[in-house]
mmCIF file of C-alpha atoms in Angstrom:
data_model
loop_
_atom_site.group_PDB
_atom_site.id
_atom_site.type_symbol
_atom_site.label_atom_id
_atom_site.label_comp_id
_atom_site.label_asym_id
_atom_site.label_seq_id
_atom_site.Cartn_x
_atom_site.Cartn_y
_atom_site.Cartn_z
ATOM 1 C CA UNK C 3 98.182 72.872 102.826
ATOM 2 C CA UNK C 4 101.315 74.251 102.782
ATOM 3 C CA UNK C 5 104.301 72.919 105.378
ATOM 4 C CA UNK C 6 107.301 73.618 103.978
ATOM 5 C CA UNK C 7 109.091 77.122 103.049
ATOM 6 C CA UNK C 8 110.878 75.694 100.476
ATOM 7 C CA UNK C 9 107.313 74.670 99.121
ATOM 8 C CA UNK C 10 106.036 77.782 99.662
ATOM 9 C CA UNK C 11 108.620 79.657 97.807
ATOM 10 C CA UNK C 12 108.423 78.014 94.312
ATOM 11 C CA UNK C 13 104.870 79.324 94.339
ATOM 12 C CA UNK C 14 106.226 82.771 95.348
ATOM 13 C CA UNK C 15 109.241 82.892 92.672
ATOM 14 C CA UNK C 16 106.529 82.554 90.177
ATOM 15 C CA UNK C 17 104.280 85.641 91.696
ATOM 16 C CA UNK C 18 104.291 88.818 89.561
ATOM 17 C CA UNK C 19 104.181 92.005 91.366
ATOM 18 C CA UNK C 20 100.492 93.260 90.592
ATOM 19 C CA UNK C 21 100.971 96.777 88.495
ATOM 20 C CA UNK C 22 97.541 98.995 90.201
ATOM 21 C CA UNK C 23 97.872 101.845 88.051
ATOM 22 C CA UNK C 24 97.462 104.305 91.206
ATOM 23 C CA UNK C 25 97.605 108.292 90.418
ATOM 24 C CA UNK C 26 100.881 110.220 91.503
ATOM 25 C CA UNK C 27 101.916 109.905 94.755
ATOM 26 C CA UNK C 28 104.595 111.507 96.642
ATOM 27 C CA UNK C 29 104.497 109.772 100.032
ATOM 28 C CA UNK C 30 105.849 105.839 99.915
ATOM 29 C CA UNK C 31 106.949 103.366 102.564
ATOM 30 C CA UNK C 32 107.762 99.707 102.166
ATOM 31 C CA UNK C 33 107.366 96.802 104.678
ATOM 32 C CA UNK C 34 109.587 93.491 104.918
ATOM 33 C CA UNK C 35 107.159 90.179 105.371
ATOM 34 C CA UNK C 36 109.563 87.795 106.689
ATOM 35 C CA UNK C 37 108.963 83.629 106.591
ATOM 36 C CA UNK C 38 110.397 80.726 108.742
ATOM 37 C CA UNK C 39 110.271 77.240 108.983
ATOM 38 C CA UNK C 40 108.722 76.354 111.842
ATOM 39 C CA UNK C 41 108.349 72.299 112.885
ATOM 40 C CA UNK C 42 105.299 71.378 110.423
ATOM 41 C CA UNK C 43 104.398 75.198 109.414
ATOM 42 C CA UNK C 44 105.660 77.985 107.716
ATOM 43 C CA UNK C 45 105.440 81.188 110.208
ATOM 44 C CA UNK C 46 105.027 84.539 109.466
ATOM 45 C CA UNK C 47 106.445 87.584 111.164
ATOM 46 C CA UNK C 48 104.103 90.135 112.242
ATOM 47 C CA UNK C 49 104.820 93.012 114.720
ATOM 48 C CA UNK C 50 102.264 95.012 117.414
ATOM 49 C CA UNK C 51 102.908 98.762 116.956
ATOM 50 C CA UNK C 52 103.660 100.971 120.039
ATOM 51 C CA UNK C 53 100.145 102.841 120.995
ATOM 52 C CA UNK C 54 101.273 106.602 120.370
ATOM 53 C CA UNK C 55 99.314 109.700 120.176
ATOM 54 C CA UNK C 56 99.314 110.738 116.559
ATOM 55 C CA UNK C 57 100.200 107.393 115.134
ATOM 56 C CA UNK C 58 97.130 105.967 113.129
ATOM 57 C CA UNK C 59 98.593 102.469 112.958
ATOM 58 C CA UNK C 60 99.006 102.472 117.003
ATOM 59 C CA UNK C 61 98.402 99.207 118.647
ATOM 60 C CA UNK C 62 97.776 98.072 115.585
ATOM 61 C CA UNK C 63 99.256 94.665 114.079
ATOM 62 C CA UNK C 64 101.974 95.161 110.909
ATOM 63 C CA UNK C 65 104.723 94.179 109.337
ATOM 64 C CA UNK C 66 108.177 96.054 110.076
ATOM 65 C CA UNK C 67 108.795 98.982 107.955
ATOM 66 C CA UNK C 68 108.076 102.783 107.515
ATOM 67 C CA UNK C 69 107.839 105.841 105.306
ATOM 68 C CA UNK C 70 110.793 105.884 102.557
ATOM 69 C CA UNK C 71 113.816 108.562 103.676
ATOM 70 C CA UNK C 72 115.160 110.675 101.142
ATOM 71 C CA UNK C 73 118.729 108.882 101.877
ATOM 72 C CA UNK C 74 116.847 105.566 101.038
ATOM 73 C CA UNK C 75 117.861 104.180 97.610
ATOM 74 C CA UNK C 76 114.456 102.396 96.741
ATOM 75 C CA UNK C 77 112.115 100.814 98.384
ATOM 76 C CA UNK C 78 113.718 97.925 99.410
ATOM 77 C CA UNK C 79 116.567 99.486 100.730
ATOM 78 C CA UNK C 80 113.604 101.351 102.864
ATOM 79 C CA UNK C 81 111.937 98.105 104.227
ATOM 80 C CA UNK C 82 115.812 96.587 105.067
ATOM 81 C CA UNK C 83 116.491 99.936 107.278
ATOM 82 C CA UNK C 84 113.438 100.382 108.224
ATOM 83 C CA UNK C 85 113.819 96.691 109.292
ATOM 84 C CA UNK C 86 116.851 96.849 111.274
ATOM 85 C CA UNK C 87 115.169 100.698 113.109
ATOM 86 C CA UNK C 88 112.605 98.415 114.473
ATOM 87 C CA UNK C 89 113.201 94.944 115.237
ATOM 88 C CA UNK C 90 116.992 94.972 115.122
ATOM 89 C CA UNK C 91 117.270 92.237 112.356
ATOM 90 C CA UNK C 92 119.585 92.753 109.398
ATOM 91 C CA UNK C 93 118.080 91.098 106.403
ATOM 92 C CA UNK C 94 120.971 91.039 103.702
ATOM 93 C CA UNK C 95 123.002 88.734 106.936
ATOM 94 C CA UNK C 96 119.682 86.367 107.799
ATOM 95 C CA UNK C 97 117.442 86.314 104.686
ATOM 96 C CA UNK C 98 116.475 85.851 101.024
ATOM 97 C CA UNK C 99 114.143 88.671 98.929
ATOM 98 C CA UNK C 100 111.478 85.760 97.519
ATOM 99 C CA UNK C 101 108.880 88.285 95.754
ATOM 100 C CA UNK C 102 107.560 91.526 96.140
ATOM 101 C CA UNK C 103 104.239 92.210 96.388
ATOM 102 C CA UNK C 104 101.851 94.703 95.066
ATOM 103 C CA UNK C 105 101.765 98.056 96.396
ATOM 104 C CA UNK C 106 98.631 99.010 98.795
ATOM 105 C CA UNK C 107 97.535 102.548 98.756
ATOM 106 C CA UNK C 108 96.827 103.833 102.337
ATOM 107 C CA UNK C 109 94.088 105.974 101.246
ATOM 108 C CA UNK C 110 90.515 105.470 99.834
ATOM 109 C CA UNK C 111 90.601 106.724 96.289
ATOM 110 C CA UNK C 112 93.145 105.045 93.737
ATOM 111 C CA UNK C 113 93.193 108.309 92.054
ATOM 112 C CA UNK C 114 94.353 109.924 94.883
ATOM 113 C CA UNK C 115 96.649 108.060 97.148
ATOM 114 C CA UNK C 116 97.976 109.431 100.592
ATOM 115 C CA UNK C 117 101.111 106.702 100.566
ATOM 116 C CA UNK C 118 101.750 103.107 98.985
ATOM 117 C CA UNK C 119 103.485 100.796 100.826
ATOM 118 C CA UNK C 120 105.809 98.441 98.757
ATOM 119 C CA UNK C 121 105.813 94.374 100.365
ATOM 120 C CA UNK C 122 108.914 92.704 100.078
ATOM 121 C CA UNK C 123 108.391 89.214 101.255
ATOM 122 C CA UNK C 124 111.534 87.300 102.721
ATOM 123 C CA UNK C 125 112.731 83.708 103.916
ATOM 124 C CA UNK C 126 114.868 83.467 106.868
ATOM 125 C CA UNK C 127 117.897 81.760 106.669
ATOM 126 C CA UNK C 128 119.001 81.417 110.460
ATOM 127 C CA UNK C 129 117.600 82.360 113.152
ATOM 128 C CA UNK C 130 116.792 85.825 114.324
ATOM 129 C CA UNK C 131 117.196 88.004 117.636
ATOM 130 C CA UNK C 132 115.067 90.632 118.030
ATOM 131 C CA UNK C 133 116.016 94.500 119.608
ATOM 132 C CA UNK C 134 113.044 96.456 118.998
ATOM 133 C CA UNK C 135 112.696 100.369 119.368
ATOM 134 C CA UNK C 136 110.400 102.374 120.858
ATOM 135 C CA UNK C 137 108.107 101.736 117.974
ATOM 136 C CA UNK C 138 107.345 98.380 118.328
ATOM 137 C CA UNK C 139 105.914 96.793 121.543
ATOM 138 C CA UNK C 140 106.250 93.192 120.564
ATOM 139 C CA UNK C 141 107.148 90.719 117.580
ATOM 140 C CA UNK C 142 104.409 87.673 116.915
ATOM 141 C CA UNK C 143 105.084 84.605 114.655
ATOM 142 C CA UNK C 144 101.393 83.535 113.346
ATOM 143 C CA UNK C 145 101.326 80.128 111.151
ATOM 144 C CA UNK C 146 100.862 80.449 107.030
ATOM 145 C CA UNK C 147 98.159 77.364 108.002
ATOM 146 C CA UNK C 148 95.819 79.511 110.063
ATOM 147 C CA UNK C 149 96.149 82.613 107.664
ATOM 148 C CA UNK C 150 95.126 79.927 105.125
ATOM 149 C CA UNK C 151 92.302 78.565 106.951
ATOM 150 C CA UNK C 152 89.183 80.871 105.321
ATOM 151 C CA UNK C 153 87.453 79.819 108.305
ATOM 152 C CA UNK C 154 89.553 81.846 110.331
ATOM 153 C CA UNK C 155 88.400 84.842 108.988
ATOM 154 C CA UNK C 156 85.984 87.025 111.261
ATOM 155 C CA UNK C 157 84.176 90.215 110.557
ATOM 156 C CA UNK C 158 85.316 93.485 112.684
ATOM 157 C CA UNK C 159 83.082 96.520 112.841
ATOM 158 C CA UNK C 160 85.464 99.879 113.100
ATOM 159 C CA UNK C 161 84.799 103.649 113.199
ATOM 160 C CA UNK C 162 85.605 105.808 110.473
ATOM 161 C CA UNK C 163 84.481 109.709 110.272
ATOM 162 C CA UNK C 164 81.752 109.164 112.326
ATOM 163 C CA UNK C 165 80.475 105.794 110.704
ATOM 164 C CA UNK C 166 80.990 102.463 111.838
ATOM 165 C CA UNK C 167 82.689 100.442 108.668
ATOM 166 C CA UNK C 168 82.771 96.618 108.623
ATOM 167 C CA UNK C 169 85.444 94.469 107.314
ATOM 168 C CA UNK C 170 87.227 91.352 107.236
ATOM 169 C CA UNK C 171 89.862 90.439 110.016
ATOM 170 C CA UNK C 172 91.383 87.501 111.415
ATOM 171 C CA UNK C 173 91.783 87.033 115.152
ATOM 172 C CA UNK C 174 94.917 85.212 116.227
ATOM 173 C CA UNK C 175 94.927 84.832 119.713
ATOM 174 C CA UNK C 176 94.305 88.062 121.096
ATOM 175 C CA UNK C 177 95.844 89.742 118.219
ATOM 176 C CA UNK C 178 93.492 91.516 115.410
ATOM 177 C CA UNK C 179 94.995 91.712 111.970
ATOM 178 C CA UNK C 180 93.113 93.455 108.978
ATOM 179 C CA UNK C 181 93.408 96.629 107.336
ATOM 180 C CA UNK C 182 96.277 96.716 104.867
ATOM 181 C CA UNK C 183 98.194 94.286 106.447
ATOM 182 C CA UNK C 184 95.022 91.584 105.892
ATOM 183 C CA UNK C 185 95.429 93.308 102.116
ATOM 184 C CA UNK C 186 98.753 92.357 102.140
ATOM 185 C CA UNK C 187 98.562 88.642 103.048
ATOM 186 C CA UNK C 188 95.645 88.393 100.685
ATOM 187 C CA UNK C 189 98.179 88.566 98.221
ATOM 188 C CA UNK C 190 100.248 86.927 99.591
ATOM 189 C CA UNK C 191 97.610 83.918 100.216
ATOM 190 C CA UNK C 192 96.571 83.880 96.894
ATOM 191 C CA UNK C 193 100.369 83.853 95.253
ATOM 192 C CA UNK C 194 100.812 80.848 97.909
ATOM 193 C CA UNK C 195 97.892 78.749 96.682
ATOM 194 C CA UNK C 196 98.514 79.445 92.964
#
């Protein structure tokens, strides 16, 4: 079991950023996965989207960030703005890149992606306020032990065109993560356990 951030982080210095070999793509986003220390635990920072007509993450459970700008340098630069847009946290005063994840194509065919989403995965420094937009509805620390805890893990049945689609999902609390968030702390689990 992991406790300690500092613990945690060795493993993730020594993660390489999976290469997926996805077809062109001209959409992208990136996402910031922050840590903390947190007593005995190592906490990780997930938000609840805003429910909004059109969005097809709404209500959903994520990590801030958003579709790359054409003023955004790369995709880091995206998850740090797209950072401070919706939870009002400025990561180059508060935080440390650790390792960046693989990217996780939003659609179904690798040959074809709609978007990838680039993780960056940070440590907090200090602590954080939070002033989130109209995007977010709420910020939710949930402990790297129950992520890490297979037993946690619960089958979800969904819609999808018409047919119901079953996958793997934790519940934590009320709050359902899966989808490509659950892809990207996957990664993330297995990078911490390696």
């Amino acid at each position: 079991m992991i406790s300690s951030l500092i613990h945690l982080e060795k493993h993730l210095h020594r993660h390489a950023k999976p290469i997926h070999g996805f077809g062109p793509v001209q959409k992208r986003a990136a996402v910031a996965i922050l840590l903390r220390q947190a007593d005995d635990d190592v906490e990780l920072l997930m938000i609840r989207r805003a429910t909004r007509d059109g969005d097809p993450w709404s209500g959903h459970m994520g990590f801030p960030g958003g579709r790359r700008d054409p003023q955004d340098r790369d995709d880091i630069h995206c998850a740090k703005r797209e950072t401070w847009e919706e939870i009002g946290v400025e990561l180059d005063g508060c935080a440390e890149l650790v390792c960046e994840l693989g990217e996780v194509n939003t659609g179904w065919r690798p040959d074809r992606p709609e978007m990838l989403v680039a993780p960056f995965v940070f440590a907090l420094r200090k602590p954080v306020v939070f002033d989130l937009n109209d995007e977010v509805d709420e910020v939710v620390w949930v402990p790297l032990s129950f992520l890490l805890d297979e037993g946690q893990r619960t089958p979800m049945t969904w819609e999808w065109r018409g047919e119901k689609v079953e996958s793997s999902s934790y519940l934590f609390e009320n709050y359902r993560i899966w989808g490509l968030s659950l892809m990207m702390i996957d990664e993330l689990r297995a990078a911490a356990m390696g």
